[in-house]
Amino acid sequence: MISNTSREDTGDRPIPPTSVPKRRRERINRRVIPGFGLTMGFTLTYLTLLVLIPLSAVFIRTSGMGWDDFWKAISSPQVVSAYKVTFGVSFYAALTNAFFGFIVAWVLTRYQFPGRKLVDALVDLPFALPTAVAGIALTALYAPNGWLGQFLYPLGLETAYSTTGIFIALTFIGLPFVVRTLQPVIEVFDREVEEAGASLGASRLRVFFTIIVPALIPAMLTGFALAFARAIGEYGSVIFISGNQPMKTEIVPLVIVKFLENYNYPQATAVACVMLIASFVLLLIVNILQRWTESIGQARS
Amino acid sequence: MAAILSRVRHDTYPKTDNAITEPRLIRWLLILVAISFLGLFLFMPLVAVFVEAFKQGTKLYFATFEDKYAVDAILLTLKIAAISVPLNLVFGLAAAWVITKFSYRGKSLLVTVLDLPFAVSPVIAGLIFVLIFSTTHGWLAEPLKEYNIRIIFALPGIALATVFITLPFIARELVPVMQAQGKDEEFAALTLGAGGWRTFFTVTLPNVKWGLFYGVILCNARAMGEFGAVAVVSGNIKGRTSTLPLYIETLYNEYNGVAAFTLASILSLLALLTLVLKNFVDWRVAKSRNNQDLNLSLFTFPPFTRPLAALPHEHPCPQHP
């Protein structure tokens, strides 16, 4: 560790690190590698034109509405029922993913079995498969006359064109977030700690619940939050399987699209504003959770 | 150093030490649960696409490609990818350079802004461009009408929305790779008298080529498959602004299941190819790096599940053998 830092410093600058204050060293550093002005200018222009200005359009448009109109727009019955569906189903889908995602991540990192590599690669499928394709494929499976639907419907499970259908689609797209967040954490988990627990006489179950689970909770929450954040914005995979009945199985993104199709731009913008704020809050939570996960990882090593 | 030691000690543990693993029965039960869950939610939908596409024989499968609108949709999708991937490639290189090679205040803010497109719903990504460029309701409605420029319900709008959605992919893959690489080699090149561009093309670029390649295939897969954002800005005019995913929706809603699943199978093949290339890159990187003390896996699929903002600014130097 000590050799690393000294190496870094001598490699960094010919200037002795102790004699120059940190701030100045940074400025010198900036000058030695060329291209700061060019790349910084290009990056900032690109981000401003394509991300900041367009996103600010939502807020500026909304701020021109007036509080009463805004409140009316975001609290109409159709919109409120869509919030309930979106946030409620996303929550259950993310919870399901946190549970099964943990089992999948555990099995993939800790156990050896034939086909493990293939299964591991398959976990990424929801990231790579376009959402529209996922939507029609899931509908083909879970519709009343679908492959699985024909067996599930007689049992009273209405898997498509209901909130269950939305749940299936959101579970599909959220799964990799939990698995891919947990896998590296399980991988670097120090097995000596487990061994210590076992040698002190704890049963495997006790080791699992008192040593392993507490250490994995931050990563699990991160995965949950990522899956939830993805789920509330999801559109393509849901609209095919949800049936889109007003007040029943409409999700918020679909409501926004419907407002746009009716040229009801103010209401579409107002609802989008609410969803953007929700997304930003989630992004913040994810960042905090990730710092927490990191700090646990660093404390361990 | 410490990590190498701990890894060596790890490897000396017998893999099936009874004290620190579960009973055999539980192990197999958990494997069974995991595989059935993945089978039900991931594997079966994938199989369903191909089975539904070939349901009425290969003849009908290939007949779909004689549909003029389908060909137009494929061409439009290729065009959109050809516009958005190079733009984000240049941006990704510039952003990764400015994030990893310099120190300054506000860097984590920059990274957060870079992440925003991941956090925004695709529908809202489309909406923001409608709010600016719509000829009826947009900010720029007047000048656009005056010069008769169409952006929304035309190719530029689809390209803009796609660029927005895929903006972080390449930068996000490059940043950790460049960060792990450090700055020493660039310093050496500059000391030996190479110019900035020469240093970039002969030192930096070869070092990050796999990260770059991976970022490009990811960005491309998303650009070709984007649905929500494009649906909002395109207007979905058959043969003109209908991309492949949008045309799949049209066919599906017209109860033309075979054609819809046929086109879906192309996009599924693209997804599978992306997964294969991803694993190939992982394997290459693992091979070229197995002597180095880099514990973090450089390639995890969703770029943003990696805590980038929380990464330390300076990585410990890789230990050369």
PDB file of N, CA, C and O in Angstrom, chain A residues 4 8 11-13 23 29 33-34 36 46 50 54 61 111 119 121 124 126-128 139 142 147 172 175 191-192 195 204 233 236 265 272 279 290, chain B residues 9 13 20 22 27 37-38 40-41 52 88 91 97 102 105 119 121-122 127-128 130-131 137 164 183 187 196 227 252 271 278-279 301-302 305 314 319:
ATOM      1  N   ASN A   4       2.506   1.817  -3.241  1.00  0.00           N
ATOM      2  CA  ASN A   4       1.580   2.347  -4.236  1.00  0.00           C
ATOM      3  C   ASN A   4       1.548   3.870  -4.229  1.00  0.00           C
ATOM      4  O   ASN A   4       1.632   4.483  -5.266  1.00  0.00           O
ATOM      5  N   GLU A   8       2.765   6.466  -7.076  1.00  0.00           N
ATOM      6  CA  GLU A   8       1.812   7.377  -7.701  1.00  0.00           C
ATOM      7  C   GLU A   8       2.378   8.795  -7.755  1.00  0.00           C
ATOM      8  O   GLU A   8       2.328   9.454  -8.775  1.00  0.00           O
ATOM      9  N   GLY A  11       5.437   9.112 -10.057  1.00  0.00           N
ATOM     10  CA  GLY A  11       4.981   8.986 -11.442  1.00  0.00           C
ATOM     11  C   GLY A  11       4.200  10.213 -11.863  1.00  0.00           C
ATOM     12  O   GLY A  11       4.183  10.587 -13.020  1.00  0.00           O
ATOM     13  N   ASP A  12       3.576  10.826 -10.909  1.00  0.00           N
ATOM     14  CA  ASP A  12       2.694  11.933 -11.208  1.00  0.00           C
ATOM     15  C   ASP A  12       3.477  13.146 -11.699  1.00  0.00           C
ATOM     16  O   ASP A  12       3.185  13.710 -12.741  1.00  0.00           O
ATOM     17  N   ARG A  13       4.455  13.574 -10.938  1.00  0.00           N
ATOM     18  CA  ARG A  13       5.105  14.851 -11.192  1.00  0.00           C
ATOM     19  C   ARG A  13       6.575  14.754 -10.873  1.00  0.00           C
ATOM     20  O   ARG A  13       6.951  14.084  -9.921  1.00  0.00           O
ATOM     21  N   ARG A  23      -3.424  22.123  -4.281  1.00  0.00           N
ATOM     22  CA  ARG A  23      -4.173  22.847  -5.296  1.00  0.00           C
ATOM     23  C   ARG A  23      -3.290  23.210  -6.468  1.00  0.00           C
ATOM     24  O   ARG A  23      -3.639  23.075  -7.626  1.00  0.00           O
ATOM     25  N   ASN A  29      -0.598  19.778 -13.043  1.00  0.00           N
ATOM     26  CA  ASN A  29      -1.020  18.511 -13.626  1.00  0.00           C
ATOM     27  C   ASN A  29      -1.938  18.769 -14.808  1.00  0.00           C
ATOM     28  O   ASN A  29      -1.805  18.181 -15.871  1.00  0.00           O
ATOM     29  N   ILE A  33      -0.877  17.267 -19.143  1.00  0.00           N
ATOM     30  CA  ILE A  33      -1.642  16.503 -20.131  1.00  0.00           C
ATOM     31  C   ILE A  33      -2.456  17.503 -20.939  1.00  0.00           C
ATOM     32  O   ILE A  33      -3.208  18.292 -20.378  1.00  0.00           O
ATOM     33  N   PRO A  34      -2.279  17.487 -22.257  1.00  0.00           N
ATOM     34  CA  PRO A  34      -2.964  18.501 -23.059  1.00  0.00           C
ATOM     35  C   PRO A  34      -4.434  18.162 -23.266  1.00  0.00           C
ATOM     36  O   PRO A  34      -4.882  17.055 -22.955  1.00  0.00           O
ATOM     37  N   PHE A  36      -7.197  19.798 -22.083  1.00  0.00           N
ATOM     38  CA  PHE A  36      -8.214  20.071 -21.068  1.00  0.00           C
ATOM     39  C   PHE A  36      -9.296  21.006 -21.610  1.00  0.00           C
ATOM     40  O   PHE A  36     -10.487  20.710 -21.518  1.00  0.00           O
ATOM     41  N   TYR A  46     -21.862  19.702 -25.275  1.00  0.00           N
ATOM     42  CA  TYR A  46     -22.680  18.550 -25.658  1.00  0.00           C
ATOM     43  C   TYR A  46     -23.734  18.256 -24.591  1.00  0.00           C
ATOM     44  O   TYR A  46     -24.915  18.093 -24.883  1.00  0.00           O
ATOM     45  N   LEU A  50     -27.720  18.809 -25.193  1.00  0.00           N
ATOM     46  CA  LEU A  50     -28.530  17.597 -25.354  1.00  0.00           C
ATOM     47  C   LEU A  50     -29.204  17.128 -24.075  1.00  0.00           C
ATOM     48  O   LEU A  50     -30.178  16.387 -24.124  1.00  0.00           O
ATOM     49  N   PRO A  54     -32.710  20.496 -22.787  1.00  0.00           N
ATOM     50  CA  PRO A  54     -33.968  19.756 -22.985  1.00  0.00           C
ATOM     51  C   PRO A  54     -34.673  19.404 -21.673  1.00  0.00           C
ATOM     52  O   PRO A  54     -35.883  19.568 -21.556  1.00  0.00           O
ATOM     53  N   ARG A  61     -41.444  24.906 -18.599  1.00  0.00           N
ATOM     54  CA  ARG A  61     -42.824  24.842 -19.062  1.00  0.00           C
ATOM     55  C   ARG A  61     -43.800  24.715 -17.885  1.00  0.00           C
ATOM     56  O   ARG A  61     -44.843  25.339 -17.848  1.00  0.00           O
ATOM     57  N   TYR A 111     -21.628 -21.337  -6.129  1.00  0.00           N
ATOM     58  CA  TYR A 111     -21.723 -22.764  -6.462  1.00  0.00           C
ATOM     59  C   TYR A 111     -21.193 -23.038  -7.852  1.00  0.00           C
ATOM     60  O   TYR A 111     -21.212 -22.173  -8.721  1.00  0.00           O
ATOM     61  N   VAL A 119     -25.741 -19.484 -17.883  1.00  0.00           N
ATOM     62  CA  VAL A 119     -26.806 -18.858 -17.097  1.00  0.00           C
ATOM     63  C   VAL A 119     -26.382 -17.444 -16.690  1.00  0.00           C
ATOM     64  O   VAL A 119     -27.163 -16.490 -16.761  1.00  0.00           O
ATOM     65  N   ALA A 121     -24.370 -15.454 -18.273  1.00  0.00           N
ATOM     66  CA  ALA A 121     -24.455 -14.548 -19.427  1.00  0.00           C
ATOM     67  C   ALA A 121     -25.904 -14.167 -19.713  1.00  0.00           C
ATOM     68  O   ALA A 121     -26.200 -13.054 -20.122  1.00  0.00           O
ATOM     69  N   ASP A 124     -27.958 -10.947 -18.301  1.00  0.00           N
ATOM     70  CA  ASP A 124     -27.912  -9.620 -18.923  1.00  0.00           C
ATOM     71  C   ASP A 124     -28.960  -9.423 -20.002  1.00  0.00           C
ATOM     72  O   ASP A 124     -29.101  -8.315 -20.515  1.00  0.00           O
ATOM     73  N   PRO A 126     -32.184  -8.902 -20.277  1.00  0.00           N
ATOM     74  CA  PRO A 126     -33.120  -7.763 -20.268  1.00  0.00           C
ATOM     75  C   PRO A 126     -32.478  -6.424 -20.614  1.00  0.00           C
ATOM     76  O   PRO A 126     -33.164  -5.516 -21.047  1.00  0.00           O
ATOM     77  N   PHE A 127     -31.152  -6.289 -20.421  1.00  0.00           N
ATOM     78  CA  PHE A 127     -30.483  -5.056 -20.824  1.00  0.00           C
ATOM     79  C   PHE A 127     -30.325  -4.985 -22.330  1.00  0.00           C
ATOM     80  O   PHE A 127     -30.340  -3.917 -22.914  1.00  0.00           O
ATOM     81  N   ALA A 128     -30.090  -6.153 -22.936  1.00  0.00           N
ATOM     82  CA  ALA A 128     -29.750  -6.164 -24.354  1.00  0.00           C
ATOM     83  C   ALA A 128     -30.985  -6.286 -25.237  1.00  0.00           C
ATOM     84  O   ALA A 128     -30.982  -5.837 -26.369  1.00  0.00           O
ATOM     85  N   THR A 139     -46.045 -11.236 -23.607  1.00  0.00           N
ATOM     86  CA  THR A 139     -47.470 -11.381 -23.862  1.00  0.00           C
ATOM     87  C   THR A 139     -47.763 -12.735 -24.505  1.00  0.00           C
ATOM     88  O   THR A 139     -48.749 -13.392 -24.169  1.00  0.00           O
ATOM     89  N   TYR A 142     -47.819 -15.194 -21.594  1.00  0.00           N
ATOM     90  CA  TYR A 142     -48.740 -15.078 -20.466  1.00  0.00           C
ATOM     91  C   TYR A 142     -50.165 -14.673 -20.849  1.00  0.00           C
ATOM     92  O   TYR A 142     -51.013 -14.528 -19.974  1.00  0.00           O
ATOM     93  N   TRP A 147     -48.488 -19.694 -24.061  1.00  0.00           N
ATOM     94  CA  TRP A 147     -47.833 -20.938 -23.633  1.00  0.00           C
ATOM     95  C   TRP A 147     -48.097 -21.245 -22.170  1.00  0.00           C
ATOM     96  O   TRP A 147     -48.463 -22.356 -21.813  1.00  0.00           O
ATOM     97  N   PHE A 172     -39.158  -8.711 -15.173  1.00  0.00           N
ATOM     98  CA  PHE A 172     -38.228  -9.067 -16.253  1.00  0.00           C
ATOM     99  C   PHE A 172     -37.143  -8.014 -16.413  1.00  0.00           C
ATOM    100  O   PHE A 172     -35.957  -8.331 -16.409  1.00  0.00           O
ATOM    101  N   LEU A 175     -34.552  -7.475 -13.089  1.00  0.00           N
ATOM    102  CA  LEU A 175     -33.749  -8.541 -12.476  1.00  0.00           C
ATOM    103  C   LEU A 175     -32.231  -8.315 -12.531  1.00  0.00           C
ATOM    104  O   LEU A 175     -31.547  -8.436 -11.515  1.00  0.00           O
ATOM    105  N   ARG A 191     -14.296 -14.840   3.224  1.00  0.00           N
ATOM    106  CA  ARG A 191     -14.829 -16.098   3.765  1.00  0.00           C
ATOM    107  C   ARG A 191     -14.199 -16.448   5.102  1.00  0.00           C
ATOM    108  O   ARG A 191     -14.708 -17.298   5.823  1.00  0.00           O
ATOM    109  N   GLU A 192     -13.099 -15.799   5.438  1.00  0.00           N
ATOM    110  CA  GLU A 192     -12.510 -16.050   6.757  1.00  0.00           C
ATOM    111  C   GLU A 192     -13.484 -15.688   7.874  1.00  0.00           C
ATOM    112  O   GLU A 192     -13.500 -16.322   8.917  1.00  0.00           O
ATOM    113  N   GLU A 195     -15.743 -18.446   8.311  1.00  0.00           N
ATOM    114  CA  GLU A 195     -15.050 -19.548   8.957  1.00  0.00           C
ATOM    115  C   GLU A 195     -14.919 -19.298  10.448  1.00  0.00           C
ATOM    116  O   GLU A 195     -15.110 -20.208  11.261  1.00  0.00           O
ATOM    117  N   ARG A 204     -24.628 -22.945  10.313  1.00  0.00           N
ATOM    118  CA  ARG A 204     -24.544 -22.282   9.021  1.00  0.00           C
ATOM    119  C   ARG A 204     -25.655 -21.233   8.878  1.00  0.00           C
ATOM    120  O   ARG A 204     -25.457 -20.148   8.363  1.00  0.00           O
ATOM    121  N   GLY A 233     -40.068   4.117 -14.845  1.00  0.00           N
ATOM    122  CA  GLY A 233     -40.007   4.795 -16.133  1.00  0.00           C
ATOM    123  C   GLY A 233     -40.318   3.897 -17.313  1.00  0.00           C
ATOM    124  O   GLY A 233     -40.444   4.357 -18.431  1.00  0.00           O
ATOM    125  N   GLY A 236     -41.967   0.421 -22.911  1.00  0.00           N
ATOM    126  CA  GLY A 236     -42.078  -0.527 -24.023  1.00  0.00           C
ATOM    127  C   GLY A 236     -42.535  -1.922 -23.645  1.00  0.00           C
ATOM    128  O   GLY A 236     -43.435  -2.480 -24.281  1.00  0.00           O
ATOM    129  N   TYR A 265     -50.617  19.113 -24.006  1.00  0.00           N
ATOM    130  CA  TYR A 265     -49.202  19.262 -23.634  1.00  0.00           C
ATOM    131  C   TYR A 265     -49.008  19.720 -22.198  1.00  0.00           C
ATOM    132  O   TYR A 265     -48.103  19.212 -21.521  1.00  0.00           O
ATOM    133  N   ALA A 272     -44.936  14.698 -16.301  1.00  0.00           N
ATOM    134  CA  ALA A 272     -43.530  14.370 -16.546  1.00  0.00           C
ATOM    135  C   ALA A 272     -42.637  15.002 -15.493  1.00  0.00           C
ATOM    136  O   ALA A 272     -41.658  14.408 -15.051  1.00  0.00           O
ATOM    137  N   SER A 279     -37.539  10.483 -10.222  1.00  0.00           N
ATOM    138  CA  SER A 279     -36.332   9.820 -10.728  1.00  0.00           C
ATOM    139  C   SER A 279     -35.069  10.419 -10.127  1.00  0.00           C
ATOM    140  O   SER A 279     -34.138   9.692  -9.768  1.00  0.00           O
ATOM    141  N   GLN A 290     -24.740   3.579  -2.840  1.00  0.00           N
ATOM    142  CA  GLN A 290     -23.511   3.056  -3.425  1.00  0.00           C
ATOM    143  C   GLN A 290     -22.292   3.486  -2.619  1.00  0.00           C
ATOM    144  O   GLN A 290     -21.352   2.717  -2.456  1.00  0.00           O
TER     145      GLN A 290
ATOM    146  N   ARG B   9      -4.617 -16.584  -0.613  1.00  0.00           N
ATOM    147  CA  ARG B   9      -5.068 -17.391   0.515  1.00  0.00           C
ATOM    148  C   ARG B   9      -6.449 -17.976   0.244  1.00  0.00           C
ATOM    149  O   ARG B   9      -6.716 -19.107   0.574  1.00  0.00           O
ATOM    150  N   TYR B  13      -8.155 -22.383  -0.071  1.00  0.00           N
ATOM    151  CA  TYR B  13      -9.270 -23.043   0.613  1.00  0.00           C
ATOM    152  C   TYR B  13      -9.843 -24.132  -0.266  1.00  0.00           C
ATOM    153  O   TYR B  13     -10.017 -23.920  -1.475  1.00  0.00           O
ATOM    154  N   ILE B  20     -18.116 -23.711   5.729  1.00  0.00           N
ATOM    155  CA  ILE B  20     -18.520 -22.425   5.166  1.00  0.00           C
ATOM    156  C   ILE B  20     -19.327 -22.573   3.893  1.00  0.00           C
ATOM    157  O   ILE B  20     -19.319 -21.717   3.023  1.00  0.00           O
ATOM    158  N   GLU B  22     -23.276 -24.414   2.334  1.00  0.00           N
ATOM    159  CA  GLU B  22     -24.547 -24.964   2.762  1.00  0.00           C
ATOM    160  C   GLU B  22     -24.566 -26.483   2.526  1.00  0.00           C
ATOM    161  O   GLU B  22     -23.801 -26.999   1.715  1.00  0.00           O
ATOM    162  N   ARG B  27     -28.014 -26.542  -1.355  1.00  0.00           N
ATOM    163  CA  ARG B  27     -27.326 -26.015  -2.543  1.00  0.00           C
ATOM    164  C   ARG B  27     -28.111 -26.336  -3.806  1.00  0.00           C
ATOM    165  O   ARG B  27     -28.366 -25.469  -4.626  1.00  0.00           O
ATOM    166  N   PHE B  37     -36.481 -19.731 -11.908  1.00  0.00           N
ATOM    167  CA  PHE B  37     -36.867 -18.317 -11.998  1.00  0.00           C
ATOM    168  C   PHE B  37     -36.347 -17.697 -13.291  1.00  0.00           C
ATOM    169  O   PHE B  37     -37.093 -17.055 -14.030  1.00  0.00           O
ATOM    170  N   LEU B  38     -35.053 -17.923 -13.576  1.00  0.00           N
ATOM    171  CA  LEU B  38     -34.477 -17.366 -14.800  1.00  0.00           C
ATOM    172  C   LEU B  38     -35.126 -17.978 -16.030  1.00  0.00           C
ATOM    173  O   LEU B  38     -35.365 -17.302 -17.030  1.00  0.00           O
ATOM    174  N   LEU B  40     -38.186 -19.122 -16.341  1.00  0.00           N
ATOM    175  CA  LEU B  40     -39.545 -18.603 -16.498  1.00  0.00           C
ATOM    176  C   LEU B  40     -39.528 -17.164 -16.990  1.00  0.00           C
ATOM    177  O   LEU B  40     -40.327 -16.783 -17.837  1.00  0.00           O
ATOM    178  N   PHE B  41     -38.617 -16.345 -16.472  1.00  0.00           N
ATOM    179  CA  PHE B  41     -38.657 -14.914 -16.779  1.00  0.00           C
ATOM    180  C   PHE B  41     -37.723 -14.503 -17.909  1.00  0.00           C
ATOM    181  O   PHE B  41     -37.957 -13.502 -18.556  1.00  0.00           O
ATOM    182  N   GLU B  52     -42.497 -18.294 -32.156  1.00  0.00           N
ATOM    183  CA  GLU B  52     -43.630 -17.580 -32.765  1.00  0.00           C
ATOM    184  C   GLU B  52     -43.271 -17.117 -34.185  1.00  0.00           C
ATOM    185  O   GLU B  52     -44.128 -17.085 -35.061  1.00  0.00           O
ATOM    186  N   ASN B  88     -21.917   9.848 -30.133  1.00  0.00           N
ATOM    187  CA  ASN B  88     -21.656   9.514 -28.740  1.00  0.00           C
ATOM    188  C   ASN B  88     -20.278   8.905 -28.543  1.00  0.00           C
ATOM    189  O   ASN B  88     -19.749   8.909 -27.435  1.00  0.00           O
ATOM    190  N   PHE B  91     -18.133  11.998 -28.202  1.00  0.00           N
ATOM    191  CA  PHE B  91     -18.434  12.565 -26.891  1.00  0.00           C
ATOM    192  C   PHE B  91     -17.852  11.697 -25.774  1.00  0.00           C
ATOM    193  O   PHE B  91     -17.270  12.202 -24.811  1.00  0.00           O
ATOM    194  N   TRP B  97     -11.866  11.418 -21.189  1.00  0.00           N
ATOM    195  CA  TRP B  97     -10.559  12.098 -21.083  1.00  0.00           C
ATOM    196  C   TRP B  97     -10.613  13.172 -20.006  1.00  0.00           C
ATOM    197  O   TRP B  97      -9.768  13.246 -19.129  1.00  0.00           O
ATOM    198  N   PHE B 102      -7.698  14.690 -15.530  1.00  0.00           N
ATOM    199  CA  PHE B 102      -7.488  15.969 -14.845  1.00  0.00           C
ATOM    200  C   PHE B 102      -8.197  15.964 -13.489  1.00  0.00           C
ATOM    201  O   PHE B 102      -9.133  15.199 -13.285  1.00  0.00           O
ATOM    202  N   ARG B 105     -12.566  20.884  -9.468  1.00  0.00           N
ATOM    203  CA  ARG B 105     -13.782  20.854  -8.665  1.00  0.00           C
ATOM    204  C   ARG B 105     -14.989  20.574  -9.536  1.00  0.00           C
ATOM    205  O   ARG B 105     -14.999  20.934 -10.709  1.00  0.00           O
ATOM    206  N   ALA B 119     -31.492   7.899 -15.838  1.00  0.00           N
ATOM    207  CA  ALA B 119     -32.504   8.001 -14.799  1.00  0.00           C
ATOM    208  C   ALA B 119     -33.853   8.449 -15.357  1.00  0.00           C
ATOM    209  O   ALA B 119     -34.867   8.309 -14.698  1.00  0.00           O
ATOM    210  N   SER B 121     -37.155   8.487 -17.705  1.00  0.00           N
ATOM    211  CA  SER B 121     -38.003   7.545 -18.437  1.00  0.00           C
ATOM    212  C   SER B 121     -37.912   7.818 -19.937  1.00  0.00           C
ATOM    213  O   SER B 121     -37.881   8.974 -20.353  1.00  0.00           O
ATOM    214  N   PRO B 122     -37.868   6.761 -20.768  1.00  0.00           N
ATOM    215  CA  PRO B 122     -37.774   6.977 -22.218  1.00  0.00           C
ATOM    216  C   PRO B 122     -38.874   7.898 -22.747  1.00  0.00           C
ATOM    217  O   PRO B 122     -38.613   8.718 -23.632  1.00  0.00           O
ATOM    218  N   LEU B 127     -40.459  13.361 -24.810  1.00  0.00           N
ATOM    219  CA  LEU B 127     -41.258  14.562 -24.531  1.00  0.00           C
ATOM    220  C   LEU B 127     -40.422  15.842 -24.534  1.00  0.00           C
ATOM    221  O   LEU B 127     -40.847  16.857 -25.075  1.00  0.00           O
ATOM    222  N   ILE B 128     -39.214  15.783 -23.958  1.00  0.00           N
ATOM    223  CA  ILE B 128     -38.417  17.002 -23.852  1.00  0.00           C
ATOM    224  C   ILE B 128     -38.088  17.580 -25.223  1.00  0.00           C
ATOM    225  O   ILE B 128     -38.045  18.792 -25.405  1.00  0.00           O
ATOM    226  N   VAL B 130     -39.985  17.122 -27.915  1.00  0.00           N
ATOM    227  CA  VAL B 130     -41.249  17.646 -28.446  1.00  0.00           C
ATOM    228  C   VAL B 130     -41.477  19.060 -27.912  1.00  0.00           C
ATOM    229  O   VAL B 130     -41.871  19.960 -28.643  1.00  0.00           O
ATOM    230  N   LEU B 131     -41.187  19.264 -26.621  1.00  0.00           N
ATOM    231  CA  LEU B 131     -41.405  20.572 -26.006  1.00  0.00           C
ATOM    232  C   LEU B 131     -40.552  21.655 -26.662  1.00  0.00           C
ATOM    233  O   LEU B 131     -40.910  22.826 -26.658  1.00  0.00           O
ATOM    234  N   HIS B 137     -46.373  23.267 -30.583  1.00  0.00           N
ATOM    235  CA  HIS B 137     -46.272  23.658 -29.185  1.00  0.00           C
ATOM    236  C   HIS B 137     -44.855  23.962 -28.725  1.00  0.00           C
ATOM    237  O   HIS B 137     -44.648  24.319 -27.582  1.00  0.00           O
ATOM    238  N   PHE B 164     -29.844  11.142 -27.043  1.00  0.00           N
ATOM    239  CA  PHE B 164     -30.062  11.411 -25.617  1.00  0.00           C
ATOM    240  C   PHE B 164     -30.043  10.109 -24.811  1.00  0.00           C
ATOM    241  O   PHE B 164     -29.341   9.994 -23.810  1.00  0.00           O
ATOM    242  N   LYS B 183      -2.186   7.641 -15.451  1.00  0.00           N
ATOM    243  CA  LYS B 183      -1.695   8.675 -16.362  1.00  0.00           C
ATOM    244  C   LYS B 183      -0.232   8.490 -16.710  1.00  0.00           C
ATOM    245  O   LYS B 183       0.318   9.213 -17.520  1.00  0.00           O
ATOM    246  N   PHE B 187       2.182  10.479 -19.454  1.00  0.00           N
ATOM    247  CA  PHE B 187       3.301  11.326 -19.027  1.00  0.00           C
ATOM    248  C   PHE B 187       4.573  10.917 -19.753  1.00  0.00           C
ATOM    249  O   PHE B 187       5.329  11.756 -20.245  1.00  0.00           O
ATOM    250  N   GLY B 196       0.000  16.024 -28.135  1.00  0.00           N
ATOM    251  CA  GLY B 196      -1.229  15.569 -27.494  1.00  0.00           C
ATOM    252  C   GLY B 196      -1.984  14.540 -28.319  1.00  0.00           C
ATOM    253  O   GLY B 196      -2.345  13.475 -27.823  1.00  0.00           O
ATOM    254  N   PHE B 227     -37.402   2.176 -27.924  1.00  0.00           N
ATOM    255  CA  PHE B 227     -38.820   2.186 -28.293  1.00  0.00           C
ATOM    256  C   PHE B 227     -39.544   3.416 -27.749  1.00  0.00           C
ATOM    257  O   PHE B 227     -40.058   4.232 -28.511  1.00  0.00           O
ATOM    258  N   TYR B 252     -47.844  -5.933 -34.684  1.00  0.00           N
ATOM    259  CA  TYR B 252     -48.451  -6.674 -33.579  1.00  0.00           C
ATOM    260  C   TYR B 252     -49.881  -6.197 -33.350  1.00  0.00           C
ATOM    261  O   TYR B 252     -50.798  -7.005 -33.172  1.00  0.00           O
ATOM    262  N   ALA B 271     -29.435  -8.725 -29.847  1.00  0.00           N
ATOM    263  CA  ALA B 271     -29.226  -8.768 -28.396  1.00  0.00           C
ATOM    264  C   ALA B 271     -28.304  -9.924 -28.027  1.00  0.00           C
ATOM    265  O   ALA B 271     -27.384  -9.771 -27.217  1.00  0.00           O
ATOM    266  N   LYS B 278     -19.994  -9.240 -25.436  1.00  0.00           N
ATOM    267  CA  LYS B 278     -19.700  -8.793 -24.074  1.00  0.00           C
ATOM    268  C   LYS B 278     -18.845  -9.831 -23.357  1.00  0.00           C
ATOM    269  O   LYS B 278     -17.849  -9.500 -22.723  1.00  0.00           O
ATOM    270  N   ASN B 279     -19.250 -11.105 -23.477  1.00  0.00           N
ATOM    271  CA  ASN B 279     -18.499 -12.152 -22.788  1.00  0.00           C
ATOM    272  C   ASN B 279     -17.123 -12.351 -23.413  1.00  0.00           C
ATOM    273  O   ASN B 279     -16.163 -12.669 -22.724  1.00  0.00           O
ATOM    274  N   PHE B 301     -22.603  -5.331 -16.887  1.00  0.00           N
ATOM    275  CA  PHE B 301     -23.403  -4.939 -18.029  1.00  0.00           C
ATOM    276  C   PHE B 301     -24.037  -3.566 -17.935  1.00  0.00           C
ATOM    277  O   PHE B 301     -23.784  -2.733 -18.767  1.00  0.00           O
ATOM    278  N   PRO B 302     -24.867  -3.283 -16.931  1.00  0.00           N
ATOM    279  CA  PRO B 302     -25.456  -1.950 -16.976  1.00  0.00           C
ATOM    280  C   PRO B 302     -24.387  -1.005 -16.508  1.00  0.00           C
ATOM    281  O   PRO B 302     -23.898  -1.154 -15.398  1.00  0.00           O
ATOM    282  N   THR B 305     -24.762   0.516 -12.893  1.00  0.00           N
ATOM    283  CA  THR B 305     -24.788  -0.140 -11.594  1.00  0.00           C
ATOM    284  C   THR B 305     -23.407  -0.067 -10.952  1.00  0.00           C
ATOM    285  O   THR B 305     -23.234  -0.477  -9.835  1.00  0.00           O
ATOM    286  N   GLU B 314      -7.869   8.559  -7.734  1.00  0.00           N
ATOM    287  CA  GLU B 314      -6.627   7.934  -8.176  1.00  0.00           C
ATOM    288  C   GLU B 314      -6.660   6.468  -7.789  1.00  0.00           C
ATOM    289  O   GLU B 314      -6.848   6.138  -6.627  1.00  0.00           O
ATOM    290  N   GLN B 319       0.063  -3.490 -10.281  1.00  0.00           N
ATOM    291  CA  GLN B 319       1.355  -4.095  -9.939  1.00  0.00           C
ATOM    292  C   GLN B 319       1.874  -4.864 -11.149  1.00  0.00           C
ATOM    293  O   GLN B 319       1.240  -5.804 -11.588  1.00  0.00           O
TER     294      GLN B 319
END
